[in-house]
Short mmCIF file of C-alpha atoms in Angstrom, two decimals:
data_model
loop_
_atom_site.label_atom_id
_atom_site.label_comp_id
_atom_site.label_asym_id
_atom_site.label_seq_id
_atom_site.Cartn_x
_atom_site.Cartn_y
_atom_site.Cartn_z
CA MET A 1 69.33 2.40 14.96
CA THR A 2 70.81 5.86 15.16
CA ASP A 3 69.15 9.13 14.25
CA VAL A 4 70.60 10.94 11.24
CA ILE A 5 71.08 14.66 11.88
CA ILE A 6 71.53 17.34 9.24
CA ALA A 7 74.46 18.97 11.00
CA GLY A 8 75.60 21.35 8.27
CA ILE A 9 74.03 23.09 5.29
CA GLY A 10 75.51 25.16 2.47
CA GLN A 11 74.47 26.55 -0.89
CA THR A 12 75.49 28.86 -3.69
CA ALA A 13 73.05 31.30 -5.23
CA VAL A 14 71.25 29.69 -8.17
CA ASN A 15 72.12 31.66 -11.28
CA GLU A 16 74.07 31.78 -14.54
CA HIS A 17 77.54 31.57 -13.02
CA TRP A 18 79.59 32.17 -16.17
CA ASP A 19 82.70 32.93 -14.11
CA VAL A 20 82.52 29.88 -11.83
CA SER A 21 83.38 26.28 -12.79
CA LEU A 22 81.64 23.05 -11.87
CA ARG A 23 84.28 22.16 -9.28
CA GLU A 24 84.31 25.66 -7.76
CA LEU A 25 80.52 25.59 -7.35
CA GLY A 26 80.71 22.22 -5.61
CA LEU A 27 83.55 23.33 -3.37
CA PHE A 28 81.75 26.50 -2.26
CA ALA A 29 78.68 24.57 -1.08
CA LEU A 30 80.74 21.76 0.44
CA GLU A 31 82.92 24.11 2.50
CA ALA A 32 79.90 26.09 3.65
CA ALA A 33 78.24 22.89 4.93
CA VAL A 34 81.38 21.74 6.76
CA ARG A 35 81.77 25.21 8.34
CA ASP A 36 78.10 25.27 9.34
CA ALA A 37 78.57 21.89 11.05
CA GLY A 38 81.39 23.26 13.19
CA GLY A 39 84.19 21.73 11.15
CA LEU A 40 82.99 18.12 11.37
CA LYS A 41 85.14 15.87 9.16
CA PRO A 42 83.31 13.75 6.54
CA GLN A 43 84.35 10.17 5.74
CA ALA A 44 82.22 9.84 2.66
CA LEU A 45 81.09 12.14 -0.15
CA PHE A 46 78.02 11.51 -2.28
CA VAL A 47 77.72 13.82 -5.28
CA GLY A 48 74.31 14.34 -6.90
CA ASN A 49 74.73 15.38 -10.52
CA MET A 50 72.67 14.88 -13.65
CA LEU A 51 74.57 15.98 -16.73
CA ALA A 52 78.22 16.88 -16.11
CA PRO A 53 79.54 14.10 -18.41
CA ASN A 54 77.36 15.61 -21.13
CA LEU A 55 77.46 19.36 -20.46
CA SER A 56 80.98 19.75 -19.04
CA ARG A 57 82.61 16.58 -20.45
CA GLN A 58 83.43 15.72 -16.86
CA ALA A 59 82.52 12.41 -15.22
CA HIS A 60 83.98 10.98 -12.02
CA LEU A 61 82.79 13.87 -9.84
CA GLY A 62 83.31 11.96 -6.59
CA ALA A 63 87.07 11.88 -6.99
CA LEU A 64 87.13 15.34 -8.57
CA LEU A 65 85.36 17.10 -5.69
CA ALA A 66 87.06 15.12 -2.92
CA ASP A 67 90.40 15.98 -4.51
CA PHE A 68 89.55 19.67 -5.06
CA ALA A 69 88.31 19.98 -1.48
CA GLY A 70 91.44 18.46 0.00
CA LEU A 71 89.58 15.34 1.09
CA THR A 72 91.58 12.87 -1.04
CA GLY A 73 91.34 9.39 0.40
CA ILE A 74 87.70 9.40 1.50
CA GLU A 75 84.94 7.34 -0.12
CA ALA A 76 83.49 9.51 -2.91
CA VAL A 77 81.03 8.60 -5.68
CA THR A 78 78.46 10.23 -7.96
CA VAL A 79 74.77 9.35 -7.73
CA GLU A 80 72.67 9.90 -10.85
CA ALA A 81 68.90 9.76 -11.21
CA ALA A 82 68.26 12.62 -13.66
CA GLY A 83 66.50 15.52 -11.91
CA ALA A 84 66.26 13.38 -8.76
CA SER A 85 70.04 12.99 -8.49
CA GLY A 86 70.21 15.34 -5.50
CA GLY A 87 67.48 13.49 -3.61
CA ALA A 88 69.06 10.16 -4.52
CA ALA A 89 72.47 11.34 -3.24
CA LEU A 90 70.84 12.49 0.00
CA ARG A 91 69.29 9.04 0.34
CA GLN A 92 72.72 7.40 -0.09
CA GLY A 93 74.25 9.69 2.52
CA TYR A 94 71.38 8.91 4.86
CA LEU A 95 71.78 5.15 4.38
CA ALA A 96 75.54 5.39 5.00
CA VAL A 97 75.14 7.17 8.34
CA LYS A 98 72.02 5.27 9.36
CA SER A 99 73.81 1.96 8.86
CA GLY A 100 76.53 3.00 11.28
CA LEU A 101 79.24 2.29 8.71
CA VAL A 102 79.94 5.98 8.11
CA ASP A 103 80.19 8.54 10.92
CA ALA A 104 79.72 11.66 8.82
CA ALA A 105 78.65 11.88 5.18
CA LEU A 106 78.75 14.90 2.92
CA VAL A 107 76.09 15.14 0.25
CA VAL A 108 76.77 17.67 -2.48
CA GLY A 109 74.41 18.40 -5.36
CA VAL A 110 76.01 20.30 -8.21
CA GLU A 111 74.97 21.24 -11.73
CA LYS A 112 76.64 23.45 -14.32
CA PHE A 113 74.22 24.13 -17.18
CA THR A 114 75.77 27.20 -18.74
CA ASP A 115 78.92 25.68 -20.22
CA VAL A 116 76.81 24.94 -23.29
CA VAL A 117 73.73 26.71 -24.64
CA GLY A 118 70.65 26.20 -26.80
CA SER A 119 70.02 22.96 -28.64
CA GLU A 120 73.01 21.24 -27.00
CA VAL A 121 71.33 21.66 -23.60
CA GLU A 122 68.05 20.25 -24.94
CA ALA A 123 69.93 17.27 -26.42
CA ALA A 124 71.66 16.64 -23.09
CA LEU A 125 68.40 16.88 -21.14
CA SER A 126 66.68 14.44 -23.48
CA THR A 127 69.22 11.72 -22.57
CA ALA A 128 67.29 11.31 -19.31
CA SER A 129 64.23 10.06 -21.24
CA ASP A 130 63.97 6.84 -23.29
CA SER A 131 66.66 7.45 -25.88
CA ASP A 132 65.45 4.88 -28.43
CA PHE A 133 61.73 5.64 -28.27
CA GLU A 134 61.28 9.18 -26.95
CA ALA A 135 64.42 11.23 -27.58
CA MET A 136 64.75 9.74 -31.07
CA GLN A 137 61.43 11.37 -31.93
CA GLY A 138 62.83 14.76 -30.97
CA MET A 139 61.11 14.76 -27.59
CA THR A 140 62.29 17.04 -24.77
CA PRO A 141 61.50 17.13 -21.02
CA THR A 142 59.40 20.26 -21.59
CA ALA A 143 57.40 18.46 -24.26
CA GLN A 144 56.83 15.52 -21.89
CA ALA A 145 55.40 17.94 -19.33
CA ALA A 146 53.28 19.56 -22.04
CA LEU A 147 51.81 16.18 -23.07
CA LEU A 148 50.86 15.53 -19.43
CA MET A 149 49.47 19.03 -18.89
CA ARG A 150 47.39 18.89 -22.09
CA ARG A 151 45.88 15.53 -21.10
CA TYR A 152 45.32 16.65 -17.49
CA THR A 153 43.59 19.84 -18.63
CA HIS A 154 41.47 17.81 -21.05
CA GLU A 155 40.37 15.22 -18.49
CA TYR A 156 39.74 17.58 -15.59
CA ASN A 157 38.49 20.69 -17.44
CA VAL A 158 41.10 23.01 -15.96
CA PRO A 159 40.60 26.67 -16.99
CA ALA A 160 43.27 28.45 -19.09
CA ASP A 161 45.00 30.10 -16.11
CA GLY A 162 44.29 27.19 -13.75
CA PHE A 163 47.96 26.55 -12.99
CA ALA A 164 48.85 30.21 -12.33
CA GLY A 165 48.85 29.72 -8.54
CA PHE A 166 52.02 27.61 -8.67
CA ALA A 167 54.09 30.35 -10.31
CA LEU A 168 52.53 33.10 -8.17
CA THR A 169 53.36 31.25 -4.95
CA ALA A 170 56.88 30.37 -6.09
CA HIS A 171 57.76 33.92 -7.10
CA ALA A 172 56.24 35.43 -3.95
CA ASN A 173 58.49 33.13 -1.91
CA GLY A 174 61.54 33.67 -4.11
CA ALA A 175 61.34 37.34 -3.13
CA GLY A 176 62.48 36.41 0.37
CA ASN A 177 65.37 34.13 -0.65
CA LYS A 178 68.71 35.81 -1.38
CA ASN A 179 69.92 32.64 -3.14
CA ALA A 180 66.95 32.54 -5.52
CA MET A 181 67.38 33.22 -9.22
CA PHE A 182 64.20 35.32 -9.27
CA GLN A 183 63.50 37.47 -6.22
CA LYS A 184 60.44 39.33 -7.40
CA ALA A 185 56.75 38.52 -6.98
CA ILE A 186 54.68 38.38 -10.17
CA LYS A 187 51.10 39.48 -10.88
CA PRO A 188 48.40 37.15 -12.17
CA ASP A 189 48.35 38.81 -15.59
CA THR A 190 52.11 38.24 -15.96
CA TYR A 191 51.24 34.54 -16.00
CA THR A 192 48.28 35.00 -18.33
CA ARG A 193 50.35 37.00 -20.85
CA ALA A 194 53.40 34.68 -20.78
CA SER A 195 54.49 33.22 -24.10
CA MET A 196 54.18 29.51 -24.80
CA VAL A 197 57.23 27.27 -24.47
CA SER A 198 55.49 24.06 -25.53
CA ASP A 199 51.72 24.56 -25.58
CA PRO A 200 50.05 24.45 -22.98
CA VAL A 201 53.28 24.90 -20.93
CA ASN A 202 54.03 28.62 -20.85
CA MET A 203 57.17 30.38 -19.63
CA PHE A 204 55.84 30.55 -16.08
CA ASP A 205 54.92 26.84 -16.03
CA ALA A 206 58.56 25.85 -16.59
CA ALA A 207 61.37 26.31 -14.07
CA PRO A 208 64.52 28.06 -15.33
CA LEU A 209 67.64 25.88 -15.70
CA ALA A 210 70.64 27.41 -13.96
CA ASP A 211 73.93 26.66 -12.21
CA GLY A 212 74.13 25.91 -8.52
CA ALA A 213 75.44 23.69 -5.76
CA ALA A 214 74.07 22.78 -2.35
CA ALA A 215 75.44 20.54 0.38
CA VAL A 216 74.42 18.91 3.64
CA LEU A 217 76.62 17.18 6.20
CA LEU A 218 74.95 14.23 7.91
CA THR A 219 76.02 12.62 11.15
CA ARG A 220 74.87 10.91 14.34
CA PRO A 221 73.72 13.03 17.33
CA ASP A 222 76.57 11.77 19.55
CA LEU A 223 79.20 12.98 17.07
CA LEU A 224 78.05 16.60 16.96
CA PRO A 225 80.80 19.00 18.06
CA PRO A 226 80.43 20.43 21.58
CA GLY A 227 78.37 23.61 21.64
CA PHE A 228 76.71 22.79 18.29
CA PRO A 229 74.95 26.10 17.56
CA HIS A 230 71.85 25.06 15.63
CA PRO A 231 68.51 23.53 16.58
CA LEU A 232 68.69 19.85 15.62
CA VAL A 233 66.99 18.67 12.44
CA ARG A 234 66.84 14.94 11.79
CA ILE A 235 65.86 12.86 8.79
CA ALA A 236 62.79 11.04 10.08
CA GLY A 237 61.84 9.27 6.88
CA SER A 238 63.62 8.43 3.63
CA ALA A 239 62.38 6.49 0.62
CA THR A 240 62.81 6.25 -3.12
CA ALA A 241 60.77 4.54 -5.82
CA SER A 242 60.82 4.17 -9.59
CA ASP A 243 58.28 4.19 -12.40
CA THR A 244 58.50 3.51 -16.14
CA LEU A 245 61.14 5.62 -17.84
CA ALA A 246 58.95 6.47 -20.85
CA LEU A 247 55.57 8.16 -20.48
CA HIS A 248 54.07 5.91 -23.18
CA ASP A 249 54.72 2.83 -21.05
CA ARG A 250 52.49 4.03 -18.18
CA LYS A 251 49.06 2.56 -17.63
CA ASP A 252 47.91 5.72 -15.85
CA MET A 253 50.07 8.67 -16.71
CA LEU A 254 48.18 11.27 -14.67
CA PHE A 255 49.36 9.64 -11.45
CA PHE A 256 52.98 9.69 -10.25
CA GLU A 257 53.19 6.16 -8.88
CA ALA A 258 56.78 6.65 -7.65
CA ALA A 259 55.73 9.77 -5.71
CA TYR A 260 52.87 7.79 -4.17
CA LEU A 261 55.11 4.87 -3.18
CA SER A 262 58.01 6.90 -1.79
CA THR A 263 55.74 9.26 0.16
CA GLY A 264 53.90 6.34 1.72
CA LYS A 265 57.14 4.71 2.84
CA ALA A 266 58.77 7.91 4.13
CA VAL A 267 55.70 8.99 6.09
CA LYS A 268 55.31 5.53 7.58
CA GLN A 269 58.96 5.43 8.61
CA ALA A 270 58.59 8.84 10.27
CA GLY A 271 55.65 7.44 12.22
CA ILE A 272 53.33 10.25 11.21
CA THR A 273 50.28 10.78 9.05
CA LEU A 274 50.29 13.03 6.02
CA ASP A 275 48.29 15.75 7.77
CA GLN A 276 51.20 16.22 10.21
CA VAL A 277 53.40 17.44 7.36
CA ASP A 278 53.69 21.20 7.96
CA PHE A 279 55.19 22.16 4.59
CA PHE A 280 56.13 20.52 1.31
CA GLU A 281 59.06 21.27 -0.97
CA TYR A 282 57.84 19.69 -4.21
CA HIS A 283 59.71 19.34 -7.52
CA ASP A 284 57.99 22.02 -9.61
CA ALA A 285 60.20 21.67 -12.70
CA PHE A 286 56.84 22.25 -14.40
CA SER A 287 53.63 23.38 -12.73
CA ILE A 288 51.87 20.19 -13.89
CA TYR A 289 54.49 18.20 -11.92
CA ALA A 290 53.64 20.18 -8.77
CA ALA A 291 49.95 19.39 -9.28
CA LEU A 292 50.60 15.68 -9.91
CA SER A 293 52.98 15.47 -6.92
CA LEU A 294 50.37 16.97 -4.61
CA GLU A 295 47.79 14.47 -5.85
CA SER A 296 50.01 11.39 -5.98
CA SER A 297 51.53 12.09 -2.55
CA GLY A 298 48.03 12.25 -1.11
CA PHE A 299 47.61 15.96 -0.35
CA SER A 300 44.75 16.27 -2.83
CA ILE A 301 42.26 14.05 -4.58
CA ARG A 302 42.97 13.39 -8.26
CA GLY A 303 42.24 16.27 -10.60
CA HIS A 304 42.24 18.82 -7.78
CA GLY A 305 45.97 19.42 -7.23
CA TRP A 306 45.86 22.66 -9.25
CA LYS A 307 43.05 23.93 -7.02
CA LEU A 308 45.32 23.88 -3.95
CA ALA A 309 47.38 26.52 -5.74
CA ALA A 310 44.41 28.39 -7.20
CA ASP A 311 42.74 28.58 -3.78
CA ASN A 312 45.90 29.98 -2.10
CA ARG A 313 46.33 26.91 0.10
CA ILE A 314 50.03 26.45 -0.73
CA THR A 315 51.12 30.00 0.17
CA ARG A 316 53.17 30.57 3.36
CA ASP A 317 49.99 31.21 5.37
CA GLY A 318 48.01 28.46 3.62
CA SER A 319 47.16 25.02 4.98
CA LEU A 320 50.15 23.39 3.22
CA PRO A 321 52.91 25.89 2.40
CA CYS A 322 54.88 24.71 -0.66
CA ALA A 323 58.06 25.91 -2.40
CA THR A 324 58.67 28.07 0.67
CA MET A 325 61.98 29.46 -0.60
CA GLY A 326 60.80 29.82 -4.21
CA GLY A 327 60.79 26.21 -5.38
CA LEU A 328 62.34 25.26 -8.70
CA LYS A 329 60.33 27.98 -10.44
CA ALA A 330 61.76 31.00 -8.61
CA ARG A 331 64.85 29.71 -6.77
CA GLY A 332 65.81 28.12 -10.08
CA TYR A 333 66.30 24.55 -11.27
CA PRO A 334 69.94 23.47 -10.91
CA GLY A 335 69.41 19.92 -12.20
CA GLY A 336 70.93 17.27 -9.95
CA ALA A 337 71.63 19.82 -7.20
CA THR A 338 67.91 20.49 -6.71
CA GLY A 339 67.13 17.73 -4.24
CA VAL A 340 69.95 18.93 -1.97
CA TYR A 341 68.67 22.53 -2.19
CA GLN A 342 65.31 21.22 -0.97
CA ALA A 343 67.02 19.61 2.05
CA VAL A 344 68.97 22.80 2.80
CA GLU A 345 65.82 24.93 2.55
CA ALA A 346 63.67 22.61 4.66
CA ALA A 347 66.41 22.43 7.31
CA THR A 348 66.63 26.23 7.26
CA GLN A 349 62.88 26.44 7.92
CA LEU A 350 62.99 23.84 10.70
CA ARG A 351 65.96 25.58 12.37
CA GLY A 352 64.01 28.84 12.30
CA GLN A 353 66.60 30.53 10.07
CA ALA A 354 64.40 31.30 7.05
CA GLY A 355 64.22 35.06 7.68
CA ALA A 356 61.34 36.81 5.91
CA ASN A 357 60.05 33.43 4.69
CA GLN A 358 60.04 31.75 8.11
CA LEU A 359 57.02 29.54 8.78
CA ALA A 360 55.64 29.48 12.32
CA ASN A 361 55.02 26.42 14.50
CA ILE A 362 56.51 23.80 12.22
CA ARG A 363 57.86 20.38 13.10
CA TYR A 364 57.76 18.22 9.95
CA GLY A 365 58.81 19.20 6.44
CA MET A 366 58.53 16.92 3.41
CA ILE A 367 60.84 17.19 0.40
CA GLN A 368 60.42 15.35 -2.88
CA SER A 369 62.93 15.08 -5.71
CA LEU A 370 61.76 13.87 -9.13
CA GLY A 371 63.71 12.45 -12.06
CA GLY A 372 61.94 13.10 -15.37
CA PRO A 373 58.16 12.74 -15.06
CA ALA A 374 58.64 11.01 -11.70
CA SER A 375 60.39 8.01 -13.26
CA THR A 376 62.33 8.34 -10.02
CA ALA A 377 60.85 9.94 -6.89
CA VAL A 378 62.84 10.40 -3.70
CA THR A 379 60.93 11.58 -0.63
CA HIS A 380 62.34 12.62 2.73
CA ILE A 381 60.64 13.76 5.93
CA LEU A 382 62.71 16.20 8.01
CA GLU A 383 61.85 16.79 11.65
CA LYS A 384 62.85 19.44 14.15
CA VAL A 385 64.11 17.57 17.20
CA SER A 386 62.46 19.05 20.29
CA MET B 1 77.36 7.77 -35.45
CA GLU B 2 75.62 4.94 -33.68
CA ILE B 3 75.11 3.01 -36.91
CA ALA B 4 74.67 -0.37 -35.20
CA ARG B 5 72.12 1.11 -32.86
CA HIS B 6 69.90 2.47 -35.63
CA TRP B 7 70.29 -0.78 -37.59
CA ARG B 8 69.21 -2.79 -34.52
CA LEU B 9 65.98 -0.81 -34.30
CA LYS B 10 65.08 -1.01 -37.98
CA GLN B 11 62.06 -3.28 -37.52
CA GLN B 12 60.53 -0.90 -35.00
CA ARG B 13 61.42 2.26 -36.91
CA TYR B 14 60.27 1.13 -40.35
CA GLY B 15 57.65 -1.47 -39.58
CA LEU B 16 56.26 -0.68 -36.12
CA VAL B 17 57.12 -4.24 -35.08
CA GLY B 18 56.43 -4.90 -31.42
CA GLU B 19 55.48 -8.03 -29.54
CA VAL B 20 52.43 -9.99 -28.49
CA CYS B 21 52.33 -11.84 -25.20
CA PRO B 22 51.77 -15.59 -25.85
CA HIS B 23 50.22 -15.93 -22.39
CA CYS B 24 47.67 -13.10 -22.21
CA ASP B 25 47.59 -11.78 -25.82
CA VAL B 26 48.50 -8.21 -24.81
CA LYS B 27 50.14 -6.25 -27.64
CA ILE B 28 53.40 -4.54 -26.71
CA PHE B 29 55.18 -1.55 -28.25
CA PRO B 30 58.03 -0.70 -27.91
CA PRO B 31 59.17 -4.32 -27.46
CA ARG B 32 60.24 -5.11 -23.89
CA ASP B 33 60.41 -8.94 -23.83
CA VAL B 34 58.61 -9.15 -20.48
CA CYS B 35 54.81 -8.69 -20.62
CA PRO B 36 53.80 -5.60 -18.59
CA GLU B 37 50.43 -7.21 -17.84
CA CYS B 38 51.21 -10.79 -16.73
CA GLY B 39 54.99 -10.71 -16.26
CA GLY B 40 55.50 -13.64 -18.60
CA GLU B 41 58.11 -13.83 -21.34
CA ALA B 42 56.83 -12.10 -24.47
CA LYS B 43 59.18 -12.33 -27.42
CA THR B 44 56.70 -13.17 -30.17
CA LEU B 45 56.93 -10.46 -32.83
CA TYR B 46 53.78 -8.60 -33.78
CA THR B 47 53.36 -6.03 -36.53
CA PHE B 48 51.05 -3.17 -35.61
CA SER B 49 48.54 -1.78 -38.10
CA GLY B 50 49.91 1.74 -37.66
CA LYS B 51 46.43 3.12 -36.98
CA GLY B 52 45.54 5.01 -33.86
CA GLU B 53 44.41 8.29 -32.39
CA VAL B 54 46.01 11.28 -30.68
CA TYR B 55 46.06 10.90 -26.87
CA SER B 56 47.97 14.14 -26.22
CA TYR B 57 50.17 16.51 -28.24
CA THR B 58 52.35 19.60 -28.10
CA THR B 59 54.66 21.66 -30.28
CA ILE B 60 58.41 21.89 -29.78
CA TYR B 61 60.06 25.21 -30.63
CA GLU B 62 63.37 24.72 -28.83
CA ALA B 63 64.56 21.44 -30.32
CA PRO B 64 67.52 19.28 -29.34
CA ALA B 65 70.62 19.32 -31.53
CA GLY B 66 69.96 17.19 -34.62
CA TYR B 67 66.33 18.28 -34.77
CA ASP B 68 66.71 22.08 -34.98
CA GLU B 69 66.28 22.10 -38.76
CA THR B 70 62.71 20.85 -38.58
CA ALA B 71 61.58 22.92 -35.56
CA PRO B 72 58.92 23.82 -34.78
CA TYR B 73 57.36 20.35 -34.95
CA THR B 74 54.44 18.62 -33.25
CA VAL B 75 54.93 15.56 -31.06
CA ALA B 76 52.17 13.33 -29.75
CA LEU B 77 51.33 10.32 -27.70
CA VAL B 78 49.44 8.13 -30.14
CA LYS B 79 47.10 5.44 -28.82
CA LEU B 80 47.45 2.56 -31.28
CA GLU B 81 44.22 0.68 -32.05
CA GLU B 82 45.82 -2.50 -30.64
CA GLY B 83 46.28 -0.78 -27.26
CA PRO B 84 49.76 0.61 -26.60
CA LEU B 85 50.75 4.27 -26.63
CA VAL B 86 53.65 5.39 -28.79
CA THR B 87 55.61 8.67 -28.72
CA ALA B 88 55.92 10.10 -32.21
CA GLN B 89 56.02 13.24 -34.27
CA LEU B 90 52.98 14.23 -36.27
CA THR B 91 53.65 15.14 -39.88
CA ASP B 92 51.77 16.65 -42.82
CA VAL B 93 49.39 18.36 -40.41
CA ASP B 94 48.53 21.92 -39.62
CA GLU B 95 49.26 22.03 -35.89
CA GLU B 96 46.23 24.25 -35.25
CA SER B 97 43.97 21.43 -36.45
CA VAL B 98 45.36 18.72 -34.14
CA GLN B 99 42.97 17.56 -31.43
CA ILE B 100 42.88 14.85 -28.79
CA GLY B 101 41.09 11.89 -30.40
CA MET B 102 42.13 12.77 -33.97
CA PRO B 103 42.63 9.57 -36.02
CA VAL B 104 46.18 9.11 -37.33
CA GLU B 105 48.21 6.56 -39.30
CA MET B 106 51.89 5.71 -39.41
CA VAL B 107 54.15 6.90 -42.20
CA THR B 108 57.94 6.73 -42.66
CA ARG B 109 59.85 9.99 -42.60
CA LYS B 110 63.27 11.44 -41.88
CA LEU B 111 63.69 11.70 -38.10
CA ARG B 112 66.99 13.43 -37.65
CA GLN B 113 70.13 14.56 -39.32
CA ASP B 114 73.57 13.93 -37.96
CA GLY B 115 75.10 17.33 -38.18
CA ASP B 116 78.51 15.86 -37.44
CA GLU B 117 81.04 13.91 -39.42
CA ARG B 118 79.08 11.27 -41.37
CA GLY B 119 75.95 13.16 -42.41
CA MET B 120 73.85 10.06 -41.82
CA LEU B 121 70.07 10.48 -41.98
CA VAL B 122 67.85 8.53 -39.61
CA TYR B 123 64.41 7.44 -40.84
CA GLY B 124 61.54 6.13 -38.78
CA TYR B 125 57.86 6.33 -37.99
CA LYS B 126 55.81 9.48 -37.73
CA PHE B 127 52.03 9.79 -37.83
CA ARG B 128 49.73 11.78 -40.09
CA LYS B 129 46.02 12.56 -39.99
CA SER B 130 43.90 9.76 -41.43
CA THR B 131 40.26 9.76 -42.43
#
């Protein structure tokens, strides 16, 4: 079967875009990706979005964005898997091109959080959990993360500032990303002094929700326009897996089974071993999720994921650089667009276009998009084609 | 809003009624009709004792719409003595005194208020410290 190449990438800055609408955000990223791919024409559009029907009272984003972009007529649908919507849309675009049925597929992740504020946002976010048995108790995604972090800290005796390394790394990397929401490194005592959001999750353990859109254009190598200007990046592995929706239904909640399953499949498909992964864009919506992703994906033994951060092993010069453009924590967390941002950022690294944040001697990057507490996990391996 | 939905869940909300698997005797809450242990059909109703202990907990300050009136409040994963975990608010407790392993029991309390047109109140289970 054919290789699937990431031919074009585009993104908006992640921020509170009060003056920009949902459709304008999507269009900006979409046009940037098409331009970057040398004007390649897409035949299909997969939109990753989490909450537009709720936050913007706008469903049917496939038709909306295709129409707004002047692409009326093409296949266009929305893919939803909560926070993993972007990764899930990328997977659909990959499958479409890989199958040979679609020559070029656009994948756009878009999220517009700031059309509502406060408790309405919390209510919308909680629809991604078990509505009857979690949300009805007043639960929120932050509280879910706090329940996991409390239990993790209890079982593994993690010190009070044990998770600080995740925020420190993210913010140090955000400083080199002009599209990041936060572009300033923080000091260890900034973490220690941060106020609690939902104990033990403090402000620097939780990624900031913000608006943003990112896009990739996928195609086959033989369809690239003549004189294609970028080093080729291909999708070498792609997999998705699910776990129980509610935390209370898990037999072992300190292990992200879906992250384990999708990583195993994606790595196997890429024909590599985990130690060949040069960097990892994890889904650090909360620092506990970064720790559990590292462990469940196999980069750390159980209970030691936080130590990779504490021991500076996930920094840009560490053994496994993570969140290399700031991650969700510093780049910002634009909901269902996030998984597509990860693809754009990993492709940027593999092309050698990451500027101040450029990693040296890299061939394989792994990206992982999570929905809720990894009720969905989508994992891709990107490879620089030599 | 959603009157039929709340009515449908009344046995769970007011009575902590789950299921027991007729094949392997595993107790199930919330009900899911297919046994998570053996995969067999499990539709036999089972009423839980309502006793358990705190498995994990946290406090919510920024609450979803419908819950803002009662914020801040403490939510927990409660390990029921029959086995399953349940997500629930803790009530009648000083949040500083909550600990993992603390024994708790089910009580019925107001869960949320519909701020919108009908003003309907939703009642259901919460847990309080037991001795």
